Short mmCIF file of C-alpha atoms and ligand atoms in Angstrom, two decimals:
data_model
loop_
_atom_site.label_atom_id
_atom_site.label_comp_id
_atom_site.label_asym_id
_atom_site.label_seq_id
_atom_site.Cartn_x
_atom_site.Cartn_y
_atom_site.Cartn_z
CA MET A 1 -17.00 -7.05 8.16
CA PHE A 2 -15.41 -8.72 11.15
CA PRO A 3 -13.36 -11.85 10.61
CA ASN A 4 -14.17 -15.07 12.39
CA GLN A 5 -12.83 -15.36 15.92
CA PHE A 6 -9.24 -16.40 16.40
CA GLU A 7 -6.74 -16.72 19.17
CA TYR A 8 -4.11 -13.98 19.20
CA HIS A 9 -0.46 -14.52 20.05
CA ARG A 10 2.26 -11.91 20.13
CA PRO A 11 5.46 -13.86 20.76
CA SER A 12 8.74 -12.04 21.34
CA SER A 13 11.07 -14.44 19.52
CA VAL A 14 11.16 -16.20 16.15
CA GLN A 15 11.59 -19.56 17.93
CA ALA A 16 8.46 -18.99 20.01
CA ALA A 17 6.56 -17.98 16.87
CA ALA A 18 7.68 -21.14 15.06
CA GLY A 19 6.59 -23.21 18.06
CA LEU A 20 3.13 -21.64 17.99
CA LEU A 21 2.83 -22.36 14.26
CA ALA A 22 3.90 -25.96 14.78
CA ALA A 23 1.37 -26.41 17.60
CA ASP A 24 -1.64 -25.32 15.51
CA PRO A 25 -1.89 -26.42 11.86
CA ASP A 26 -4.55 -23.75 11.23
CA ALA A 27 -2.46 -20.91 12.65
CA LYS A 28 -1.25 -18.09 10.40
CA LEU A 29 1.56 -15.61 10.78
CA LEU A 30 0.51 -11.97 10.82
CA ALA A 31 3.03 -9.49 9.42
CA GLY A 32 1.69 -6.23 7.91
CA GLY A 33 -1.69 -7.87 7.50
CA HIS A 34 -2.39 -6.17 4.20
CA SER A 35 -3.05 -9.39 2.36
CA LEU A 36 -4.23 -11.48 5.29
CA ILE A 37 -6.65 -9.09 7.03
CA PRO A 38 -8.65 -8.20 3.88
CA ALA A 39 -8.96 -11.94 3.18
CA MET A 40 -10.06 -12.59 6.78
CA LYS A 41 -12.62 -9.79 6.64
CA LEU A 42 -14.14 -11.39 3.55
CA ARG A 43 -13.87 -14.72 5.37
CA LEU A 44 -11.82 -16.13 2.54
CA ALA A 45 -9.36 -16.99 5.31
CA SER A 46 -10.36 -18.01 8.83
CA PRO A 47 -7.24 -19.06 10.72
CA SER A 48 -7.85 -20.47 14.20
CA SER A 49 -5.00 -18.42 15.59
CA LEU A 50 -2.80 -15.53 14.51
CA VAL A 51 0.86 -15.33 15.43
CA ASP A 52 1.76 -11.63 15.21
CA LEU A 53 5.38 -10.99 14.27
CA GLY A 54 4.98 -7.37 15.39
CA GLY A 55 6.37 -8.16 18.84
CA VAL A 56 9.55 -9.89 17.64
CA ASP A 57 12.63 -7.65 17.79
CA GLY A 58 15.33 -7.76 15.16
CA LEU A 59 13.14 -8.42 12.10
CA THR A 60 13.33 -4.89 10.69
CA GLY A 61 16.21 -3.00 9.18
CA ILE A 62 18.24 -2.59 6.02
CA ASP A 63 21.93 -3.35 5.60
CA ALA A 64 23.25 -2.35 2.19
CA SER A 65 26.96 -2.19 2.97
CA GLY A 66 27.81 -5.27 0.85
CA PRO A 67 25.25 -7.82 -0.28
CA ILE A 68 21.91 -6.28 0.67
CA LYS A 69 20.04 -7.75 3.62
CA ILE A 70 16.57 -6.60 4.65
CA GLY A 71 14.65 -7.78 7.72
CA ALA A 72 11.42 -9.61 6.84
CA MET A 73 9.23 -7.15 8.78
CA THR A 74 10.70 -4.12 7.01
CA THR A 75 7.86 -2.16 5.42
CA TYR A 76 7.61 -0.87 1.88
CA ALA A 77 7.69 2.64 3.37
CA ALA A 78 11.06 1.99 5.05
CA ILE A 79 12.41 0.57 1.78
CA ARG A 80 10.97 3.46 -0.23
CA ASP A 81 12.60 6.04 2.08
CA SER A 82 15.95 4.27 2.56
CA ARG A 83 18.86 6.40 1.37
CA GLU A 84 21.11 3.34 1.38
CA LEU A 85 18.80 1.42 -0.94
CA LYS A 86 18.29 4.37 -3.23
CA SER A 87 21.94 4.07 -4.15
CA ALA A 88 22.62 0.35 -3.64
CA LEU A 89 19.42 -1.12 -5.12
CA PRO A 90 17.27 1.71 -6.48
CA ILE A 91 14.85 -0.65 -8.24
CA LEU A 92 13.63 -1.87 -4.85
CA ALA A 93 13.02 1.62 -3.43
CA GLU A 94 11.33 2.83 -6.62
CA ALA A 95 9.04 -0.18 -6.84
CA ALA A 96 7.99 0.27 -3.19
CA ASP A 97 6.63 3.72 -4.07
CA ASN A 98 4.29 2.05 -6.58
CA VAL A 99 2.89 -0.69 -4.37
CA GLY A 100 -0.74 0.12 -3.60
CA ASP A 101 -0.72 3.53 -1.93
CA PRO A 102 1.17 5.16 0.97
CA ALA A 103 -1.03 3.50 3.62
CA VAL A 104 -0.40 0.06 2.11
CA GLN A 105 3.30 0.92 1.97
CA ALA A 106 3.26 1.85 5.66
CA ARG A 107 2.09 -1.62 6.72
CA GLY A 108 2.99 -4.16 4.01
CA THR A 109 6.29 -6.00 4.59
CA ILE A 110 8.83 -7.51 2.23
CA GLY A 111 8.63 -10.85 4.05
CA GLY A 112 4.85 -10.94 3.80
CA ALA A 113 4.93 -9.99 0.12
CA LEU A 114 7.23 -12.92 -0.72
CA ALA A 115 5.59 -15.44 1.64
CA HIS A 116 2.17 -14.70 0.16
CA SER A 117 3.19 -15.50 -3.45
CA ASP A 118 0.33 -13.39 -4.76
CA PRO A 119 0.26 -13.82 -8.54
CA ALA A 120 -0.09 -10.04 -9.02
CA ALA A 121 2.47 -8.89 -6.45
CA ASP A 122 5.41 -6.68 -7.44
CA TYR A 123 8.25 -7.84 -5.23
CA THR A 124 7.98 -11.47 -6.25
CA ALA A 125 9.18 -10.71 -9.78
CA ILE A 126 11.81 -8.26 -8.58
CA PHE A 127 13.13 -10.82 -6.09
CA LEU A 128 13.36 -13.42 -8.88
CA ALA A 129 15.09 -11.08 -11.32
CA LEU A 130 17.58 -9.91 -8.70
CA ASP A 131 18.37 -13.53 -7.79
CA GLY A 132 17.61 -12.93 -4.12
CA SER A 133 17.24 -15.43 -1.31
CA VAL A 134 15.30 -15.68 1.94
CA GLU A 135 16.60 -16.84 5.30
CA VAL A 136 13.94 -18.85 7.09
CA THR A 137 13.66 -20.30 10.60
CA GLY A 138 11.43 -23.17 11.70
CA THR A 139 11.26 -25.48 14.67
CA ASN A 140 13.97 -27.57 12.98
CA GLY A 141 16.38 -24.68 12.57
CA ALA A 142 17.34 -22.21 9.88
CA ARG A 143 17.94 -22.53 6.13
CA THR A 144 18.24 -20.37 3.04
CA ILE A 145 15.88 -20.64 0.06
CA ALA A 146 16.99 -19.27 -3.30
CA ALA A 147 14.60 -17.12 -5.33
CA ASP A 148 14.29 -19.77 -8.02
CA ASP A 149 13.00 -22.26 -5.43
CA LEU A 150 10.66 -20.10 -3.32
CA PHE A 151 7.50 -19.75 -5.41
CA VAL A 152 5.67 -23.02 -5.97
CA ASP A 153 2.24 -21.96 -7.19
CA LEU A 154 -0.59 -19.51 -6.67
CA PHE A 155 -0.30 -18.39 -3.00
CA THR A 156 2.05 -21.33 -2.36
CA THR A 157 5.74 -21.27 -1.45
CA ALA A 158 8.40 -23.76 -0.46
CA LEU A 159 8.08 -22.68 3.21
CA ALA A 160 7.09 -25.42 5.66
CA PRO A 161 4.02 -24.52 7.77
CA ASP A 162 6.19 -23.65 10.77
CA GLU A 163 8.84 -21.73 8.82
CA ILE A 164 9.20 -17.97 9.08
CA ILE A 165 11.07 -15.72 6.69
CA THR A 166 13.45 -13.71 8.88
CA SER A 167 15.32 -11.75 6.22
CA VAL A 168 15.60 -11.24 2.48
CA SER A 169 19.00 -10.91 0.76
CA PHE A 170 20.11 -9.65 -2.62
CA PRO A 171 23.56 -9.77 -4.20
CA ALA A 172 25.14 -6.35 -4.74
CA LEU A 173 24.46 -4.99 -8.23
CA ASP A 174 28.12 -4.78 -9.32
CA GLY A 175 27.26 -2.57 -12.24
CA ALA A 176 24.37 -4.69 -13.54
CA GLY A 177 21.42 -2.83 -15.07
CA THR A 178 18.00 -3.34 -13.50
CA ALA A 179 14.47 -2.16 -14.11
CA TYR A 180 10.90 -2.98 -13.16
CA GLU A 181 8.03 -1.99 -15.40
CA LYS A 182 4.43 -2.66 -14.47
CA PHE A 183 1.04 -2.02 -15.92
CA ARG A 184 -0.86 -1.06 -12.79
CA HIS A 185 -4.36 -2.19 -12.24
CA PRO A 186 -6.04 1.22 -12.16
CA ALA A 187 -8.12 0.45 -9.06
CA SER A 188 -5.91 -1.68 -6.82
CA GLY A 189 -2.44 -0.76 -8.00
CA TYR A 190 -1.47 -4.43 -8.29
CA ALA A 191 0.37 -5.54 -11.41
CA VAL A 192 -1.89 -6.58 -14.31
CA VAL A 193 1.53 -7.55 -15.65
CA GLY A 194 4.95 -6.59 -14.31
CA VAL A 195 8.39 -7.40 -15.67
CA ALA A 196 11.63 -7.09 -13.73
CA VAL A 197 15.05 -7.47 -15.36
CA LYS A 198 18.66 -7.64 -14.26
CA ILE A 199 21.28 -7.56 -17.00
CA ALA A 200 25.03 -7.89 -16.47
CA THR A 201 27.29 -7.04 -19.39
CA GLY A 202 31.01 -7.72 -19.82
CA SER A 203 33.69 -5.18 -20.75
CA ASP A 204 32.98 -5.95 -24.43
CA GLY A 205 29.38 -4.78 -23.92
CA LYS A 206 27.95 -8.26 -24.47
CA VAL A 207 25.30 -9.67 -22.11
CA GLU A 208 26.90 -12.09 -19.66
CA SER A 209 23.82 -12.85 -17.65
CA ALA A 210 20.18 -11.90 -18.10
CA ARG A 211 17.37 -12.48 -15.65
CA VAL A 212 13.86 -11.56 -16.74
CA ALA A 213 10.96 -12.24 -14.37
CA VAL A 214 7.25 -11.81 -14.95
CA THR A 215 4.43 -11.24 -12.46
CA GLY A 216 0.69 -10.78 -12.96
CA ALA A 217 0.53 -12.96 -16.04
CA THR A 218 1.18 -16.40 -14.58
CA SER A 219 -0.05 -18.24 -11.48
CA LYS A 220 3.19 -17.34 -9.69
CA ALA A 221 6.11 -15.06 -10.51
CA THR A 222 8.09 -16.83 -13.24
CA ARG A 223 11.27 -16.29 -15.21
CA ALA A 224 10.85 -15.58 -18.92
CA THR A 225 13.61 -17.97 -20.00
CA ALA A 226 13.02 -17.49 -23.74
CA ALA A 227 13.82 -13.78 -23.39
CA GLU A 228 16.83 -14.52 -21.21
CA GLU A 229 18.25 -16.96 -23.79
CA ALA A 230 17.65 -14.50 -26.61
CA LEU A 231 19.76 -11.88 -24.81
CA GLN A 232 22.70 -14.12 -23.94
CA GLY A 233 25.92 -12.94 -25.60
CA LYS A 234 24.20 -10.07 -27.41
CA THR A 235 24.95 -6.37 -27.32
CA LEU A 236 21.98 -4.73 -25.62
CA ASP A 237 20.87 -2.68 -28.64
CA ASP A 238 17.40 -2.09 -30.07
CA ALA A 239 17.54 -5.19 -32.26
CA ALA A 240 18.48 -7.47 -29.36
CA ILE A 241 15.87 -5.90 -27.07
CA ASP A 242 13.10 -6.21 -29.67
CA ALA A 243 14.03 -9.82 -30.37
CA ALA A 244 13.96 -10.70 -26.65
CA ALA A 245 10.68 -8.83 -26.07
CA ALA A 246 9.04 -10.66 -28.98
CA VAL A 247 9.67 -14.07 -27.41
CA ALA A 248 9.23 -13.09 -23.74
CA GLY A 249 5.86 -14.83 -23.38
CA ASN A 250 7.03 -18.04 -25.06
CA GLY A 251 6.72 -21.09 -22.87
CA LEU A 252 4.73 -19.22 -20.18
CA GLU A 253 1.30 -20.41 -19.14
CA ILE A 254 -0.49 -17.08 -19.12
CA ASN A 255 -3.83 -16.55 -17.39
CA GLY A 256 -6.79 -14.50 -18.54
CA ASP A 257 -9.55 -13.09 -16.34
CA HIS A 258 -12.25 -10.42 -16.49
CA PHE A 259 -9.64 -7.66 -16.20
CA ALA A 260 -7.34 -8.79 -18.98
CA SER A 261 -7.49 -11.65 -21.47
CA GLU A 262 -4.67 -14.09 -21.96
CA GLU A 263 -3.86 -12.53 -25.32
CA TYR A 264 -3.72 -9.04 -23.80
CA ARG A 265 -1.47 -10.16 -20.96
CA ARG A 266 0.83 -11.96 -23.38
CA HIS A 267 1.12 -8.71 -25.33
CA LEU A 268 1.86 -6.80 -22.13
CA VAL A 269 4.62 -9.27 -21.24
CA SER A 270 6.37 -8.38 -24.51
CA VAL A 271 5.80 -4.65 -24.27
CA LEU A 272 6.93 -4.42 -20.65
CA THR A 273 9.94 -6.66 -21.25
CA GLY A 274 11.02 -4.28 -24.00
CA ARG A 275 10.53 -1.23 -21.79
CA ALA A 276 12.34 -2.78 -18.84
CA LEU A 277 15.30 -3.83 -21.00
CA ARG A 278 15.59 -0.35 -22.51
CA LYS A 279 15.59 1.18 -19.06
CA ALA A 280 18.11 -1.35 -17.75
CA ALA A 281 20.38 -0.64 -20.72
CA GLN A 282 20.61 2.95 -19.56
CA THR A 283 21.44 2.24 -15.91
CA MET B 1 5.58 -14.14 25.85
CA ALA B 2 4.39 -10.56 25.88
CA THR B 3 0.67 -11.26 25.62
CA THR B 4 -1.39 -10.91 28.76
CA THR B 5 -4.78 -12.41 28.21
CA THR B 6 -6.93 -10.70 30.80
CA ALA B 7 -10.32 -12.32 30.21
CA PRO B 8 -11.09 -15.41 28.15
CA GLY B 9 -10.56 -14.48 24.54
CA ARG B 10 -9.77 -10.86 25.37
CA VAL B 11 -6.46 -9.09 25.11
CA GLY B 12 -5.31 -6.00 26.93
CA VAL B 13 -4.22 -3.05 24.78
CA ARG B 14 -2.77 0.33 25.62
CA MET B 15 -2.34 3.17 23.22
CA LYS B 16 -2.02 6.91 23.15
CA VAL B 17 -4.61 8.55 20.92
CA ASN B 18 -4.36 12.28 20.24
CA GLY B 19 -2.13 12.60 23.30
CA VAL B 20 -4.49 10.75 25.67
CA ASP B 21 -3.58 7.34 27.14
CA TYR B 22 -6.16 4.59 26.83
CA ALA B 23 -6.20 1.02 28.12
CA ALA B 24 -8.85 -1.51 27.19
CA GLU B 25 -9.59 -5.19 26.87
CA VAL B 26 -10.66 -6.13 23.40
CA GLU B 27 -11.50 -9.12 21.29
CA PRO B 28 -8.51 -9.76 19.02
CA ARG B 29 -10.67 -9.49 15.90
CA LEU B 30 -11.82 -5.97 16.80
CA LEU B 31 -10.69 -3.69 13.99
CA LEU B 32 -8.81 -0.57 14.98
CA VAL B 33 -11.34 1.66 13.21
CA SER B 34 -14.14 0.15 15.29
CA PHE B 35 -12.12 0.58 18.47
CA LEU B 36 -11.63 4.26 17.67
CA ARG B 37 -15.22 4.89 16.66
CA ASP B 38 -17.19 2.62 18.99
CA ASN B 39 -14.99 2.29 22.08
CA LEU B 40 -13.42 5.75 22.12
CA GLY B 41 -16.22 7.65 20.39
CA LEU B 42 -13.83 9.18 17.86
CA THR B 43 -16.22 9.07 14.94
CA GLY B 44 -14.26 11.49 12.75
CA THR B 45 -12.48 8.46 11.29
CA HIS B 46 -14.84 7.07 8.67
CA ILE B 47 -15.50 3.64 7.20
CA GLY B 48 -16.01 3.99 3.46
CA CYS B 49 -15.40 0.64 1.82
CA ASP B 50 -14.29 -1.68 4.61
CA THR B 51 -12.22 -3.47 1.94
CA SER B 52 -8.95 -1.50 2.30
CA GLN B 53 -9.43 0.58 -0.81
CA CYS B 54 -10.95 3.99 -0.09
CA GLY B 55 -8.76 5.57 2.57
CA ALA B 56 -11.67 7.13 4.52
CA CYS B 57 -10.30 5.41 7.63
CA VAL B 58 -6.71 6.67 7.41
CA ILE B 59 -5.13 7.70 10.71
CA HIS B 60 -1.51 8.09 11.80
CA LEU B 61 0.16 5.25 13.68
CA ASP B 62 3.56 6.24 15.00
CA GLY B 63 3.66 8.94 12.33
CA GLN B 64 2.71 6.75 9.36
CA PRO B 65 -0.60 6.92 7.49
CA VAL B 66 -2.46 3.62 7.92
CA LYS B 67 -5.88 2.29 7.00
CA SER B 68 -7.45 1.64 10.39
CA CYS B 69 -9.95 -0.79 8.82
CA THR B 70 -7.03 -3.04 7.91
CA LEU B 71 -5.46 -3.31 11.35
CA PHE B 72 -6.63 -5.07 14.45
CA ALA B 73 -6.73 -2.92 17.56
CA VAL B 74 -4.32 -5.38 19.20
CA GLN B 75 -1.70 -4.56 16.56
CA ALA B 76 -1.69 -0.96 17.77
CA ASP B 77 -0.77 -2.00 21.30
CA GLY B 78 1.86 0.42 22.58
CA ALA B 79 1.49 2.78 19.60
CA GLU B 80 0.87 6.50 19.36
CA LEU B 81 -2.10 7.35 17.18
CA THR B 82 -3.42 10.56 15.74
CA THR B 83 -6.91 10.79 14.30
CA ILE B 84 -8.59 13.69 12.52
CA GLU B 85 -9.76 14.93 15.95
CA GLY B 86 -6.12 15.47 16.90
CA ILE B 87 -5.11 17.58 13.90
CA ALA B 88 -6.41 21.00 14.95
CA LYS B 89 -4.26 22.52 17.71
CA ASN B 90 -5.77 24.80 20.39
CA GLY B 91 -8.92 25.24 18.36
CA GLU B 92 -6.96 26.31 15.26
CA TYR B 93 -7.21 24.35 12.04
CA ASP B 94 -3.89 23.20 10.68
CA ALA B 95 -2.59 24.09 7.23
CA VAL B 96 -4.19 21.13 5.46
CA GLN B 97 -7.56 21.73 7.08
CA MET B 98 -7.33 25.40 6.07
CA GLY B 99 -6.45 24.28 2.56
CA PHE B 100 -9.63 22.22 2.31
CA TRP B 101 -11.61 25.16 3.67
CA GLU B 102 -10.12 27.80 1.41
CA MET B 103 -9.83 25.75 -1.77
CA HIS B 104 -13.28 24.16 -1.51
CA GLY B 105 -11.66 20.74 -1.17
CA LEU B 106 -14.78 18.93 -0.05
CA GLN B 107 -18.40 18.49 -0.87
CA CYS B 108 -20.11 15.81 1.21
CA GLY B 109 -17.04 15.54 3.45
CA TYR B 110 -17.09 11.78 3.80
CA CYS B 111 -13.59 11.26 2.40
CA THR B 112 -12.19 14.41 4.00
CA PRO B 113 -10.78 13.08 7.30
CA GLY B 114 -8.82 10.39 5.46
CA MET B 115 -7.68 12.88 2.83
CA ILE B 116 -6.42 15.26 5.51
CA MET B 117 -4.59 12.49 7.37
CA THR B 118 -2.96 11.16 4.19
CA ALA B 119 -2.04 14.67 3.02
CA ASN B 120 -0.51 15.56 6.37
CA ALA B 121 1.67 12.45 6.47
CA PHE B 122 2.67 13.08 2.86
CA LEU B 123 3.67 16.72 3.46
CA ASP B 124 5.79 15.61 6.42
CA ARG B 125 7.66 13.35 4.00
CA ASN B 126 7.65 15.68 1.00
CA PRO B 127 7.17 19.34 2.05
CA ASN B 128 7.48 20.78 -1.46
CA PRO B 129 5.64 18.40 -3.80
CA THR B 130 4.75 18.71 -7.45
CA GLU B 131 1.15 18.30 -8.51
CA ALA B 132 1.96 14.83 -9.89
CA GLU B 133 3.48 13.83 -6.55
CA ILE B 134 0.38 15.02 -4.70
CA ARG B 135 -1.88 12.99 -6.98
CA HIS B 136 0.34 9.94 -6.54
CA ALA B 137 0.27 10.31 -2.76
CA LEU B 138 -3.53 10.48 -2.74
CA GLU B 139 -4.01 7.37 -4.88
CA GLY B 140 -5.33 5.40 -1.93
CA ASN B 141 -7.99 7.97 -1.03
CA LEU B 142 -11.16 7.91 -3.05
CA CYS B 143 -13.58 10.81 -3.34
CA ARG B 144 -16.98 10.37 -4.96
CA CYS B 145 -17.77 14.09 -5.08
CA THR B 146 -15.08 16.59 -5.90
CA GLY B 147 -13.26 15.23 -8.93
CA TYR B 148 -10.04 15.72 -6.89
CA GLN B 149 -9.07 19.02 -8.52
CA ASN B 150 -9.72 21.13 -5.44
CA ILE B 151 -8.31 18.48 -3.13
CA VAL B 152 -5.01 18.80 -4.97
CA LYS B 153 -5.26 22.58 -4.62
CA ALA B 154 -5.98 22.20 -0.92
CA VAL B 155 -2.76 20.25 -0.49
CA GLN B 156 -0.84 22.80 -2.56
CA TYR B 157 -2.26 25.53 -0.35
CA ALA B 158 -1.18 23.63 2.74
CA ALA B 159 2.33 23.07 1.40
CA LYS B 160 2.68 26.81 0.79
CA GLN B 161 1.27 27.71 4.18
CA ARG B 162 3.54 25.24 5.94
CA ALA B 163 6.50 26.76 4.10
CA GLY B 164 5.57 30.15 5.48
CA GLY B 165 3.94 31.66 2.42
CA ALA B 166 0.20 31.94 2.01
CA MET B 167 -1.82 31.25 -1.09
CA GLU B 168 -4.52 33.81 -1.73
CA ALA B 169 -7.76 32.64 -0.20
CA GLY B 170 -10.20 31.45 -2.82
CA SER B 171 -7.67 31.60 -5.64
CA GLY B 172 -7.82 27.87 -6.11
CA THR B 173 -11.54 27.49 -6.56
CA ASP B 174 -13.04 27.18 -9.99
CA LEU B 175 -16.36 28.57 -8.83
CA ASP B 176 -17.08 31.95 -10.28
CA PHE B 177 -20.22 32.73 -8.32
CA GLU B 178 -20.31 34.30 -4.92
CA HIS B 179 -22.33 33.09 -1.99
CA LYS B 180 -24.65 36.06 -2.23
CA ASP B 181 -25.76 34.93 -5.73
CA VAL B 182 -27.07 31.77 -4.18
CA ILE B 183 -28.75 33.62 -1.37
CA GLU B 184 -30.46 36.04 -3.76
CA HIS B 185 -32.11 33.14 -5.52
CA ALA B 186 -33.01 31.30 -2.34
CA PRO B 187 -36.76 30.54 -2.44
CA GLU B 188 -38.90 32.14 0.23
CA ASP B 189 -41.45 29.34 0.44
CA LEU B 190 -42.60 26.29 -1.48
CA GLN B 191 -44.69 28.33 -3.88
CA ASP B 192 -41.74 30.60 -4.64
CA TRP B 193 -39.52 27.54 -5.11
CA GLY B 194 -41.97 26.10 -7.61
CA ASP B 195 -42.08 29.40 -9.47
CA GLN B 196 -38.30 29.61 -9.56
CA LEU B 197 -37.99 26.06 -10.88
CA ALA B 198 -40.62 26.74 -13.55
CA GLY B 199 -38.83 29.90 -14.63
CA GLN B 200 -35.39 28.33 -14.62
CA GLU B 201 -35.11 27.70 -18.36
CA GLU B 202 -35.76 31.33 -19.15
CA ARG B 203 -33.17 32.60 -16.69
C1 LIG C 301 -5.40 -1.80 -1.12
C2 LIG C 301 -4.20 -2.68 -1.32
C3 LIG C 301 -3.40 -2.52 -2.44
C4 LIG C 301 -2.30 -3.34 -2.65
N1 LIG C 301 -1.56 -3.14 -3.78
C5 LIG C 301 -0.47 -3.92 -3.99
C6 LIG C 301 0.35 -3.73 -5.15
O1 LIG C 301 0.14 -2.82 -5.95
N2 LIG C 301 1.41 -4.56 -5.32
C7 LIG C 301 1.71 -5.55 -4.42
O2 LIG C 301 2.68 -6.26 -4.64
N3 LIG C 301 0.96 -5.74 -3.33
C8 LIG C 301 -0.11 -4.95 -3.09
N4 LIG C 301 -0.86 -5.15 -1.95
C9 LIG C 301 -0.48 -6.24 -1.02
C10 LIG C 301 0.53 -5.77 -0.01
O3 LIG C 301 1.75 -5.56 -0.66
C11 LIG C 301 0.68 -6.78 1.12
O4 LIG C 301 0.99 -6.02 2.24
C12 LIG C 301 1.74 -7.82 0.95
O5 LIG C 301 1.52 -8.55 -0.22
C13 LIG C 301 1.74 -8.81 2.10
O6 LIG C 301 2.57 -8.34 3.12
P1 LIG C 301 2.06 -8.22 4.61
O7 LIG C 301 3.23 -7.90 5.43
O8 LIG C 301 0.91 -7.31 4.69
O9 LIG C 301 1.63 -9.73 4.91
P2 LIG C 301 0.39 -10.36 5.69
O10 LIG C 301 -0.88 -9.96 5.08
O11 LIG C 301 0.55 -10.14 7.15
O12 LIG C 301 0.67 -11.90 5.38
C14 LIG C 301 0.50 -12.45 4.10
C15 LIG C 301 0.80 -13.95 4.15
O13 LIG C 301 2.18 -14.19 4.32
C16 LIG C 301 2.44 -14.89 5.54
N5 LIG C 301 3.63 -14.25 6.12
C17 LIG C 301 3.77 -12.95 6.42
N6 LIG C 301 5.01 -12.68 6.86
C18 LIG C 301 5.68 -13.87 6.84
C19 LIG C 301 7.00 -14.24 7.17
N7 LIG C 301 7.90 -13.34 7.62
N8 LIG C 301 7.35 -15.53 7.05
C20 LIG C 301 6.46 -16.45 6.60
N9 LIG C 301 5.19 -16.14 6.26
C21 LIG C 301 4.80 -14.86 6.38
C22 LIG C 301 1.18 -14.73 6.36
O14 LIG C 301 0.99 -15.81 7.21
C23 LIG C 301 0.10 -14.65 5.30
O15 LIG C 301 -0.26 -15.93 4.88
C24 LIG C 301 -1.97 -4.34 -1.71
C25 LIG C 301 -2.75 -4.51 -0.56
C26 LIG C 301 -3.85 -3.68 -0.34
C27 LIG C 301 -4.66 -3.87 0.89
S1 LIG C 302 -12.74 1.96 5.07
FE1 LIG C 302 -10.62 1.56 5.29
S2 LIG C 302 -9.90 1.78 3.28
FE2 LIG C 302 -12.05 2.08 3.02
S1 LIG C 303 -16.28 15.07 -0.60
FE1 LIG C 303 -17.77 13.52 -0.82
S2 LIG C 303 -16.53 11.75 -0.98
FE2 LIG C 303 -15.08 13.32 -1.11
#
């Protein structure tokens, strides 16, 4: 079905795009369009104007020479195929290959994925676990938002209406172990539940920092702090992993729907936390 | 600002489709698949679900497989597109098309254009795939007829052909009857058809 009518803008700079957003409170940014266009076709969204970021130069590209920096309009396909990322941050490239299907990967962008705060998205949890940050620009200038502060609620972020994510950054791994495990929805590919982990251990083999982030289960991607606390100072062996997995859902407000009950999702949070930690222990 | 609004509410777009340059003025909400089918008459690109899930509408945009039902025509401004009509060269089917032909990779054919476009983009990226990789690559293309088995074989055939080898024609099909069997039993008229149906259990 066709969406409602809208005015179309294709600005050539981020500043111009921010200006257009500020001028129309019902305007929406258009990136890859793979969340927005399906919603517009179902008329779940009917923005009065679309501000297409496709004409803005300098929003794509991957720099993995130190801390990793990825332009907001970089597609999953570019991330999936990036040799640099395959060695610097393999979790990101591997996860891209499991987002939707190759046609979704060809259009969907990392900036759009984070800005959308879809409760079943993959990159939200990975971004949280990796302790990333986004650089944003609005009519009032630029600022950086840390991963822990970006997701506010279902489809809601800390971005102001005229703010645009321009790039996404991740600290270099520095030997930390990472993994993302998801239970794919068999039809859409979205995460019924997904768990991303980043574990740094000291020279004595004890966990120095643990970040465990869950998607699919809660209204927004959320850190599983009970699991993180259980891992602190432990050697990452089977006993420590099982103990952390057992408490991973504690303190989380987990949703149920017609695909998966709350109880089932809570179970998946534990199972996938265990799997992700085992995988991370080997990297 | 790069936009040139040529008529109220309309936006000018230019794109190259199957090597031919086109320019048009379109409503911004016009979907790319509708532009291809209705404006350009390229009806080989199908609309299966219209909800971004089936892959019947997959085309190539600057070399990448995309669902043309999930793009506005204006987003393809300046792009190079290939549709199923642009896959055969000089009247010769390409390797993937031959694979579908030889391996019986289609039944009703509705999903086939999208399958061929996805498979072609995939083989460009991964020329020597495993069966599991082929199945993974085709996850966004739904087929209601074949059960996928022969589609996978069609892609395997194409990978071999592209690599210079050739898979034996027909070796991928699971069908153990020949066309002439079917023709022998073809009814001559309605009466004969009725007789054949009635006698079917005994045969
Ligand atoms: C069939 C299908 C399967 C999918 N499967 C998965 C899956 O398995 N896992 C998964 O995680 N996702 C999946 N997706 C969603 C896909 O990843 C989306 O592409 C992505 O979530 C949004 O990115 P986008 O670039 O398409 O954003 P758009 O749809 O263009 O935009 C989404 C929202 O973010 C805003 N926005 C976009 N870019 C910016 C920016 N730079 N700054 C500020 N705001 C911005 C837009 O205004 C809009 O509100 C699927 C989508 C489809 C159609
Ligand atoms: S018609 Fe485009 S994905 Fe089904
Ligand atoms: S051959 Fe009929 S849908 Fe695939």
